Amino acid sequence: MKGTDGPDWTTVCVLMKVTASYKQEAQIAFAHCERMQWVGGRWMVAPGAPPAPAPATWPGTQLAHEAGWRTWSTDATTDPDHIEGDH
């Protein structure tokens, strides 16, 4: 999260590495931010001016860490396809 203003508004940013293959492989790093608001029990993109861009760098690098990016990790037990006993 880049910023918040109360319990029902926040600016959320995602930093990702995109890999594409067609005859050869290429990669780019991409950062994207959106204003989000809590509406009807879920987060939705909020109206208004778009937020300032977030610093883009390669995910997982020291530079990304210094810019405030954190690595997203998923606990397998929260995955809807998780079957008890899976490891």
mmCIF file of C-alpha atoms in Angstrom:
data_model
loop_
_atom_site.group_PDB
_atom_site.id
_atom_site.type_symbol
_atom_site.label_atom_id
_atom_site.label_comp_id
_atom_site.label_asym_id
_atom_site.label_seq_id
_atom_site.Cartn_x
_atom_site.Cartn_y
_atom_site.Cartn_z
ATOM 1 C CA MET A 1 0.000 0.000 0.000
ATOM 2 C CA LYS A 2 1.282 3.400 -0.923
ATOM 3 C CA GLY A 3 -1.086 5.392 1.302
ATOM 4 C CA THR A 4 -4.361 5.291 3.209
ATOM 5 C CA ASP A 5 -6.976 7.765 4.387
ATOM 6 C CA GLY A 6 -9.242 5.944 6.820
ATOM 7 C CA PRO A 7 -10.537 2.362 6.747
ATOM 8 C CA ASP A 8 -12.284 2.566 3.365
ATOM 9 C CA TRP A 9 -9.716 4.169 1.036
ATOM 10 C CA THR A 10 -6.163 3.261 0.015
ATOM 11 C CA THR A 11 -3.699 3.516 -2.851
ATOM 12 C CA VAL A 12 -2.387 0.090 -3.815
ATOM 13 C CA CYS A 13 0.640 -0.588 -6.033
ATOM 14 C CA VAL A 14 1.831 -3.783 -7.672
ATOM 15 C CA LEU A 15 5.347 -4.402 -9.000
ATOM 16 C CA MET A 16 5.630 -7.331 -11.368
ATOM 17 C CA LYS A 17 8.010 -9.015 -13.737
ATOM 18 C CA VAL A 18 6.382 -9.905 -17.055
ATOM 19 C CA THR A 19 7.957 -12.625 -19.203
ATOM 20 C CA ALA A 20 6.930 -13.192 -22.831
ATOM 21 C CA SER A 21 8.183 -15.796 -25.274
ATOM 22 C CA TYR A 22 7.865 -15.687 -29.050
ATOM 23 C CA LYS A 23 10.931 -16.983 -30.856
ATOM 24 C CA GLN A 24 12.945 -15.720 -27.873
ATOM 25 C CA GLU A 25 12.204 -14.743 -24.280
ATOM 26 C CA ALA A 26 12.035 -11.145 -23.065
ATOM 27 C CA GLN A 27 11.258 -9.638 -19.655
ATOM 28 C CA ILE A 28 10.145 -6.251 -18.354
ATOM 29 C CA ALA A 29 9.431 -4.897 -14.887
ATOM 30 C CA PHE A 30 6.170 -2.995 -14.495
ATOM 31 C CA ALA A 31 4.765 -0.990 -11.579
ATOM 32 C CA HIS A 32 1.102 0.043 -11.403
ATOM 33 C CA CYS A 33 -0.898 1.935 -8.739
ATOM 34 C CA GLU A 34 -4.655 2.407 -8.330
ATOM 35 C CA ARG A 35 -6.898 4.283 -5.921
ATOM 36 C CA MET A 36 -9.047 1.673 -4.180
ATOM 37 C CA GLN A 37 -12.176 2.039 -2.029
ATOM 38 C CA TRP A 38 -14.226 -0.419 0.047
ATOM 39 C CA VAL A 39 -17.671 -0.748 -1.575
ATOM 40 C CA GLY A 40 -20.318 -3.391 -0.952
ATOM 41 C CA GLY A 41 -17.982 -5.702 0.963
ATOM 42 C CA ARG A 42 -15.063 -5.630 -1.484
ATOM 43 C CA TRP A 43 -12.238 -3.422 -2.767
ATOM 44 C CA MET A 44 -12.946 -1.632 -6.049
ATOM 45 C CA VAL A 45 -11.046 0.897 -8.171
ATOM 46 C CA ALA A 46 -12.046 4.358 -6.907
ATOM 47 C CA PRO A 47 -12.982 7.342 -9.055
ATOM 48 C CA GLY A 48 -10.729 10.386 -9.217
ATOM 49 C CA ALA A 49 -7.302 11.365 -10.421
ATOM 50 C CA PRO A 50 -4.838 8.484 -10.754
ATOM 51 C CA PRO A 51 -2.107 8.307 -8.113
ATOM 52 C CA ALA A 52 1.491 9.259 -8.804
ATOM 53 C CA PRO A 53 3.515 6.419 -10.350
ATOM 54 C CA ALA A 54 5.420 4.141 -8.018
ATOM 55 C CA PRO A 55 9.164 3.591 -8.486
ATOM 56 C CA ALA A 56 9.703 0.745 -10.958
ATOM 57 C CA THR A 57 12.609 -1.649 -10.535
ATOM 58 C CA TRP A 58 13.155 -5.405 -10.767
ATOM 59 C CA PRO A 59 11.100 -7.324 -8.182
ATOM 60 C CA GLY A 60 13.113 -9.032 -5.455
ATOM 61 C CA THR A 61 16.212 -6.835 -5.808
ATOM 62 C CA GLN A 62 17.891 -4.736 -3.129
ATOM 63 C CA LEU A 63 16.805 -1.602 -5.010
ATOM 64 C CA ALA A 64 13.165 -2.766 -4.888
ATOM 65 C CA HIS A 65 13.499 -3.383 -1.146
ATOM 66 C CA GLU A 66 15.009 0.090 -0.631
ATOM 67 C CA ALA A 67 12.093 1.624 -2.593
ATOM 68 C CA GLY A 68 9.659 -0.021 -0.164
ATOM 69 C CA TRP A 69 8.453 -2.933 -2.303
ATOM 70 C CA ARG A 70 7.690 -6.170 -0.453
ATOM 71 C CA THR A 71 7.458 -9.683 -1.884
ATOM 72 C CA TRP A 72 3.976 -11.161 -2.111
ATOM 73 C CA SER A 73 3.737 -14.680 -0.751
ATOM 74 C CA THR A 74 0.688 -16.894 -0.573
ATOM 75 C CA ASP A 75 0.021 -19.377 2.178
ATOM 76 C CA ALA A 76 -1.114 -22.531 0.339
ATOM 77 C CA THR A 77 -3.831 -23.111 2.950
ATOM 78 C CA THR A 78 -5.621 -19.915 1.814
ATOM 79 C CA ASP A 79 -5.710 -21.075 -1.821
ATOM 80 C CA PRO A 80 -9.312 -22.017 -2.795
ATOM 81 C CA ASP A 81 -7.931 -25.112 -4.583
ATOM 82 C CA HIS A 82 -6.019 -26.235 -1.469
ATOM 83 C CA ILE A 83 -6.826 -29.775 -0.398
ATOM 84 C CA GLU A 84 -6.207 -30.624 3.252
ATOM 85 C CA GLY A 85 -2.997 -32.656 3.491
ATOM 86 C CA ASP A 86 -1.427 -31.035 0.391
ATOM 87 C CA HIS A 87 2.188 -29.991 0.858
#
